[in-house]
Backbone as JSON Lines, residues from 0, in Angstrom:
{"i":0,"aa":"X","n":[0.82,-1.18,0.0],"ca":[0.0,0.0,0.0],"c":[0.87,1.26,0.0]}
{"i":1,"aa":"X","n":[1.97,1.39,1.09],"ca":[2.92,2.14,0.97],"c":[3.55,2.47,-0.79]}
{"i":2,"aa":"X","n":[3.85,1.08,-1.42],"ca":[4.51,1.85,-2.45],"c":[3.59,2.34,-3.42]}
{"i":3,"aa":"X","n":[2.13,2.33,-3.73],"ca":[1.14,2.76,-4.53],"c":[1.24,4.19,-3.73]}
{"i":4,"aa":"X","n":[1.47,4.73,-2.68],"ca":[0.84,5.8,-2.23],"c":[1.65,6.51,-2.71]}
{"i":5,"aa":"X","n":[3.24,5.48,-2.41],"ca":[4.6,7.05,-2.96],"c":[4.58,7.15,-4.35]}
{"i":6,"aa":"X","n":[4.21,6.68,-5.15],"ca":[4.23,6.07,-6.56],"c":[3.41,6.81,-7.04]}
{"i":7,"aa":"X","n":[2.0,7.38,-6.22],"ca":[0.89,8.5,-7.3],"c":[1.24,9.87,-6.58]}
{"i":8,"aa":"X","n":[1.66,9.82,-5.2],"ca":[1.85,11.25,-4.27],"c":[3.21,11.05,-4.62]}
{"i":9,"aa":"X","n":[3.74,10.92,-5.64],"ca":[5.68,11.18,-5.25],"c":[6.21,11.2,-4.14]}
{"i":10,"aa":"X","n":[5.55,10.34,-3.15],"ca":[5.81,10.09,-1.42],"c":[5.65,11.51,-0.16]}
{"i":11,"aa":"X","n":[4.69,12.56,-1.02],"ca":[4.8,13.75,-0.02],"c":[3.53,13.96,0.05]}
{"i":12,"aa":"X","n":[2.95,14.34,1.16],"ca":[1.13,14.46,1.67],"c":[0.7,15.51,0.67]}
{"i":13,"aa":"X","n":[1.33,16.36,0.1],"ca":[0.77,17.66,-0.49],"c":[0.41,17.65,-2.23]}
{"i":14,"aa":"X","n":[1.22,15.6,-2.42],"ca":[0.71,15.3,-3.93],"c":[1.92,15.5,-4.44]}
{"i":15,"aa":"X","n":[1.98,14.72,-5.52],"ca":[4.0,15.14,-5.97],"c":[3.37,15.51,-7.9]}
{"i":16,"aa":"X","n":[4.22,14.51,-8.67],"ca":[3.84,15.22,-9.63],"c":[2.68,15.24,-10.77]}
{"i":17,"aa":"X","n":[1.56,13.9,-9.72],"ca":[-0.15,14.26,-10.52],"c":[-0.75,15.59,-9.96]}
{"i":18,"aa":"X","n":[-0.04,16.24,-8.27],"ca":[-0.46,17.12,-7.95],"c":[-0.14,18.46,-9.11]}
{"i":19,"aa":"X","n":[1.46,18.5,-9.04],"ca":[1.62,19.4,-10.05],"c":[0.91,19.21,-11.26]}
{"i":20,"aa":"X","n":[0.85,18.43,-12.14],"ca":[0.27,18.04,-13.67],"c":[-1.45,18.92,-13.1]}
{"i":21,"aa":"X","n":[-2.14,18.73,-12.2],"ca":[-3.39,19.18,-12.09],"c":[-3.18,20.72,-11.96]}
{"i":22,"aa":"X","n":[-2.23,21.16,-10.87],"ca":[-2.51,22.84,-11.01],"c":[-1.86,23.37,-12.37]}
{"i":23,"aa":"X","n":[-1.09,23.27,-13.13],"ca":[-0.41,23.09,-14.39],"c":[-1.58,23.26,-15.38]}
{"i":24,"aa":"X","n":[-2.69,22.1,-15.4],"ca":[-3.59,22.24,-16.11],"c":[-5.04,23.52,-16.03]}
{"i":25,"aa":"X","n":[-5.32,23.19,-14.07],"ca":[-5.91,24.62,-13.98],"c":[-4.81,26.1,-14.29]}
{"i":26,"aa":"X","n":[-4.11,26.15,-14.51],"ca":[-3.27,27.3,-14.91],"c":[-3.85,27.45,-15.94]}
{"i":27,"aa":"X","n":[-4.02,26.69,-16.81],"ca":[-4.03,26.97,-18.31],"c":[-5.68,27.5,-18.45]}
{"i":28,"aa":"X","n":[-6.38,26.69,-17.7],"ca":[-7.52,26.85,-18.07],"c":[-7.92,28.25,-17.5]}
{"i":29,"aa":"X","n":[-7.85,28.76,-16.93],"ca":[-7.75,30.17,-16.04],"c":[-7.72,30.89,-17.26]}
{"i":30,"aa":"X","n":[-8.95,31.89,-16.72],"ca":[-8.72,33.46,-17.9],"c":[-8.43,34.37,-16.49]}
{"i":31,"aa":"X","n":[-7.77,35.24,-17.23],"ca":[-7.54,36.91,-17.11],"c":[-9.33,37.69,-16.9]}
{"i":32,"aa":"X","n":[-9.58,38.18,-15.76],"ca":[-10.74,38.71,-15.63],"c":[-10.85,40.61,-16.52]}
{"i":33,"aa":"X","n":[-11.6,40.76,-17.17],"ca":[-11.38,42.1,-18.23],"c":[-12.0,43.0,-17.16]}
{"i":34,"aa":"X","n":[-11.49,43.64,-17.56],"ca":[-12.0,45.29,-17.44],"c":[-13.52,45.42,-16.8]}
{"i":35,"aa":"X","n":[-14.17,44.87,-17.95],"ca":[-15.89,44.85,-17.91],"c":[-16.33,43.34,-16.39]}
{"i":36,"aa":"X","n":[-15.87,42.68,-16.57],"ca":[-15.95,42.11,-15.43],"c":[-15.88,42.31,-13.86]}
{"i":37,"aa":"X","n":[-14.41,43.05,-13.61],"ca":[-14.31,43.56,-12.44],"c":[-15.37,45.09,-12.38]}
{"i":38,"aa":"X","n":[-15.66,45.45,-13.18],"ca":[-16.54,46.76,-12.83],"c":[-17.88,46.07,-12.8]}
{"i":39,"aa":"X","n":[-18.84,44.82,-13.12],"ca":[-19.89,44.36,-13.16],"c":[-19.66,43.04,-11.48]}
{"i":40,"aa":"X","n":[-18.6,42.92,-11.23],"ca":[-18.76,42.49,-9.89],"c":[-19.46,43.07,-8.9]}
{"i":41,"aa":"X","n":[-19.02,44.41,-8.28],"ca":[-20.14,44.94,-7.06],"c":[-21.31,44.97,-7.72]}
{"i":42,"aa":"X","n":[-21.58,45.54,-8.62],"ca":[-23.0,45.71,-9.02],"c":[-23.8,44.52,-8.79]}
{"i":43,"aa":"X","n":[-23.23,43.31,-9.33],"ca":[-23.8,41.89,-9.15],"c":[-24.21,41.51,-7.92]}
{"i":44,"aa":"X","n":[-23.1,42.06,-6.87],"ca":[-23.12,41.75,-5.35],"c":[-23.88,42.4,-4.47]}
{"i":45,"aa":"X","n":[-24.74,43.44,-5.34],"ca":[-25.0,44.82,-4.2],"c":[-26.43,43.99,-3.56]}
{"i":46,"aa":"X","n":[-27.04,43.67,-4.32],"ca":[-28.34,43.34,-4.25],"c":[-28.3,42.1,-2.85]}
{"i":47,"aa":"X","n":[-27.08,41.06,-3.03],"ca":[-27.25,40.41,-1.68],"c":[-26.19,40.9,-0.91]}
{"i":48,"aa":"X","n":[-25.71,42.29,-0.38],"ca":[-24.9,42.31,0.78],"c":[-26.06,42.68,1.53]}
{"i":49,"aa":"X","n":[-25.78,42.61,2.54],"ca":[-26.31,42.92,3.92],"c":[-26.06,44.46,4.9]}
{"i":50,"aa":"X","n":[-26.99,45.47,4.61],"ca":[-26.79,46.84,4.86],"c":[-28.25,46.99,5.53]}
{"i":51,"aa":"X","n":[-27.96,48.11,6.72],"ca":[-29.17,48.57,7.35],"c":[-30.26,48.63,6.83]}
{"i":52,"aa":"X","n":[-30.09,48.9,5.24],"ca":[-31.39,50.01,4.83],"c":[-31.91,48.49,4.03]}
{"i":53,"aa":"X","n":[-31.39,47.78,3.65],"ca":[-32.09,46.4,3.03],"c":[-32.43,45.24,4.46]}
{"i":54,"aa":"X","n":[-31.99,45.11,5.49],"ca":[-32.61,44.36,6.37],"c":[-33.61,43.99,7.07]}
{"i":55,"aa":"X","n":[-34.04,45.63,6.84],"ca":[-35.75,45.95,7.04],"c":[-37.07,45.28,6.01]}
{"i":56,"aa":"X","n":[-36.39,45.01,4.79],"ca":[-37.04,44.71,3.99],"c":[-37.17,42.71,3.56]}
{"i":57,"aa":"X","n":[-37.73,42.43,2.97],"ca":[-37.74,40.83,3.21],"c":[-37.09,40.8,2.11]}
{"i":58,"aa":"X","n":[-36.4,39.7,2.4],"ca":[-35.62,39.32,0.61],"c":[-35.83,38.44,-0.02]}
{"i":59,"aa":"X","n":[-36.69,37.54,1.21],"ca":[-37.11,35.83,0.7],"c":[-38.62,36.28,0.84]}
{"i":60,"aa":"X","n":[-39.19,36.59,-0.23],"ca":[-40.88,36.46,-0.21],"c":[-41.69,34.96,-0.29]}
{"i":61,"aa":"X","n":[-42.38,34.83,0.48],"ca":[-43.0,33.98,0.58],"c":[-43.89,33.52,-0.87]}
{"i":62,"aa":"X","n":[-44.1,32.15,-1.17],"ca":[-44.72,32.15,-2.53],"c":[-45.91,31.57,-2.18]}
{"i":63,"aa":"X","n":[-46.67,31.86,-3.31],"ca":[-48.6,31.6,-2.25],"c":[-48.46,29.98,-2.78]}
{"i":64,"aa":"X","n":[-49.5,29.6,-1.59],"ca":[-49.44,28.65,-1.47],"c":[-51.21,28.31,-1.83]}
{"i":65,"aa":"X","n":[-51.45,27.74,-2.72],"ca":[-53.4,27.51,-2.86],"c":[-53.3,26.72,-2.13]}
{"i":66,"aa":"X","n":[-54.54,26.63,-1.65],"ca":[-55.37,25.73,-0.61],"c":[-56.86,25.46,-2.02]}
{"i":67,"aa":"X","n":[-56.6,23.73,-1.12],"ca":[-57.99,23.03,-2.13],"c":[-58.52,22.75,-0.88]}
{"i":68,"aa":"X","n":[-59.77,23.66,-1.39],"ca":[-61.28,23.15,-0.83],"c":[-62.19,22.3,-0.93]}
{"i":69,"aa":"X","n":[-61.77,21.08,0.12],"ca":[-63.04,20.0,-0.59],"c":[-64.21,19.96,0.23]}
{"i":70,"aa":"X","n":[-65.39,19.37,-0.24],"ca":[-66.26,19.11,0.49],"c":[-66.72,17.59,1.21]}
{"i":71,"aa":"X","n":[-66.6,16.99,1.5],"ca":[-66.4,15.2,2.26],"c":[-68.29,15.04,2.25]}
{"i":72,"aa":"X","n":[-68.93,14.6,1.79],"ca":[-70.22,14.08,1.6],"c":[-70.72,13.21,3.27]}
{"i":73,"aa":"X","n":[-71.36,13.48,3.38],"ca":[-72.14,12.52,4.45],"c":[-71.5,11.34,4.45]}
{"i":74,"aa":"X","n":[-71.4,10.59,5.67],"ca":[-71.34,9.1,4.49],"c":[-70.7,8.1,6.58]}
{"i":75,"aa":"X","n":[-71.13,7.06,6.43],"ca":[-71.02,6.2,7.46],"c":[-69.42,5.47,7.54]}
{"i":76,"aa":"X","n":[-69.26,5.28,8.92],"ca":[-67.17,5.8,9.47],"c":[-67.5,4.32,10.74]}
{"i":77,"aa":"X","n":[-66.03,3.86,10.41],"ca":[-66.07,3.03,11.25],"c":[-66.69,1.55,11.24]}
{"i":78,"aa":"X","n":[-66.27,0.36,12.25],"ca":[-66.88,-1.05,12.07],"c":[-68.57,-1.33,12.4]}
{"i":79,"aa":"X","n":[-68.96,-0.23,13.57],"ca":[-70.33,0.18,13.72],"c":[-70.61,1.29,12.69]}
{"i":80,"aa":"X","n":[-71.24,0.96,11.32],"ca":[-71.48,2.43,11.17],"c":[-72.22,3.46,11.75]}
{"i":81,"aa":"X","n":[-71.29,4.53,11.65],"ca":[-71.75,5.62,12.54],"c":[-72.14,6.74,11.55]}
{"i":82,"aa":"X","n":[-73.31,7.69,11.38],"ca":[-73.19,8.77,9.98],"c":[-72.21,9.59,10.95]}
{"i":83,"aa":"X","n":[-71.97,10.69,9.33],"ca":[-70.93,11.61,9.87],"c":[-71.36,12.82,8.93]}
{"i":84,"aa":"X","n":[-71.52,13.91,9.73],"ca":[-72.41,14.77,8.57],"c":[-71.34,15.01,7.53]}
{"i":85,"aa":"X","n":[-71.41,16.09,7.17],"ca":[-70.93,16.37,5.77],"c":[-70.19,17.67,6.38]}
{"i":86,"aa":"X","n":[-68.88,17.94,5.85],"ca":[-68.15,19.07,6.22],"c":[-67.22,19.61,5.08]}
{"i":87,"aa":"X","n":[-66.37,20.74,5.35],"ca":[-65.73,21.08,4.35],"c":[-64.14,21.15,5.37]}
{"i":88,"aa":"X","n":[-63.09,20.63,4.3],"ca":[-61.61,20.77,4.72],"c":[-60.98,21.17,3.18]}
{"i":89,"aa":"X","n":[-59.63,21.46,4.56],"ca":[-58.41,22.51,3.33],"c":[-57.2,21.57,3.36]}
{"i":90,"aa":"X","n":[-56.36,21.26,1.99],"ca":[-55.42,21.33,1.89],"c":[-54.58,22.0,1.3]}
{"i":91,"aa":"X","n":[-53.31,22.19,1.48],"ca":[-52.79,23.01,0.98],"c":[-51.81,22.46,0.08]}
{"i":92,"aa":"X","n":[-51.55,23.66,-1.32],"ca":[-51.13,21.98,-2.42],"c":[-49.33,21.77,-1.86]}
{"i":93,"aa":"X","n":[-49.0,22.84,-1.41],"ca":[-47.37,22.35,-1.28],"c":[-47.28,21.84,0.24]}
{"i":94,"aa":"X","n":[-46.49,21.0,0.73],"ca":[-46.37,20.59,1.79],"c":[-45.62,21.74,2.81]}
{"i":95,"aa":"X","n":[-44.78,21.89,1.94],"ca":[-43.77,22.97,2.69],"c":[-44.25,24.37,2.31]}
{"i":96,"aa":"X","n":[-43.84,25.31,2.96],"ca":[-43.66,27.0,2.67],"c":[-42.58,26.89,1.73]}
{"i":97,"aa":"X","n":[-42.45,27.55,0.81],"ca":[-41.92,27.65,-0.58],"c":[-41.2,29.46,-0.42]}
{"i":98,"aa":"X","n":[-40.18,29.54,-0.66],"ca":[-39.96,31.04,-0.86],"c":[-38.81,31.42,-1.96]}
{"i":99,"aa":"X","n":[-39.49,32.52,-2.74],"ca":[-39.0,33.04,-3.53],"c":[-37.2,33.59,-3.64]}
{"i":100,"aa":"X","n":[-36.91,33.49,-4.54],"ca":[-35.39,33.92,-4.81],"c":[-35.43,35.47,-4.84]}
{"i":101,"aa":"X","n":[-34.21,36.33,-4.19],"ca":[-34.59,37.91,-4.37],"c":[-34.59,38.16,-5.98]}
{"i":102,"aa":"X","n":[-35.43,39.07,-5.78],"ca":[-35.87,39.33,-7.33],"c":[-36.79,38.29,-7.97]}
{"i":103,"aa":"X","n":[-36.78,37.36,-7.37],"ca":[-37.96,36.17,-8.45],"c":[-39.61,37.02,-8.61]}
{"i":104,"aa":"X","n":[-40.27,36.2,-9.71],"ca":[-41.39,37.17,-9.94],"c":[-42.23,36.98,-8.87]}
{"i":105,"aa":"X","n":[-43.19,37.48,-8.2],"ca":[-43.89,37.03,-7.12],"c":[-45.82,37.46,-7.73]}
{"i":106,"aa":"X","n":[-45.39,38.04,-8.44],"ca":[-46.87,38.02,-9.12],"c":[-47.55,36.99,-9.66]}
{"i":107,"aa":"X","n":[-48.86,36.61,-9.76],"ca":[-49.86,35.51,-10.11],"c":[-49.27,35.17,-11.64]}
{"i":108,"aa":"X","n":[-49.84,33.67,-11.65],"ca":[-49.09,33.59,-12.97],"c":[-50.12,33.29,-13.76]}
């Protein structure tokens, strides 16, 4: 086991030379960030930092949730039947509370 380990790590914990061959390759693949990039970073970021004047405000809106209204008919329950009048119940169609991404649309669709 020892000599498979020194044999792919060139015998050093930090990876020997598949370690190098991999950053070698991310080197290459790496761009140069332009001009237009670093000036479209904060802008990108502004919307989720965290500042007094946005904390007040919600960022995760809640998304509606319908509720189905059924109506359950009369109808006999149990090994004695027993009647059971007739009533109305709610479900609601998502199990969970669901919430919106900042900026997602939150209007009816």
């Amino acid at each position: 086991m020892l000599d498979v380990w020194t044999q792919e790590t060139g015998g050093s914990a930090g990876g020997g030379q598949a370690a190098r061959q991999l950053l070698d390759a991310r080197q290459d693949l790496r761009r140069a960030l332009s001009e237009a990039d670093t000036q479209a970073a904060p802008a990108a970021a502004a919307a989720y930092t965290r500042t007094a004047a946005n904390e007040i405000y919600r960022q995760f809106h809640r998304l509606p949730n319908p509720d189905l209204v059924m109506y359950v008919f009369p109808h006999l329950a149990g090994s004695d039947p027993v009647p059971v009048p007739g009533y109305t119940t709610v479900f609601p169609l998502y199990q969970r509370v669901q919430y919106a991404m900042p900026g997602e649309r939150l209007e009816d669709y």
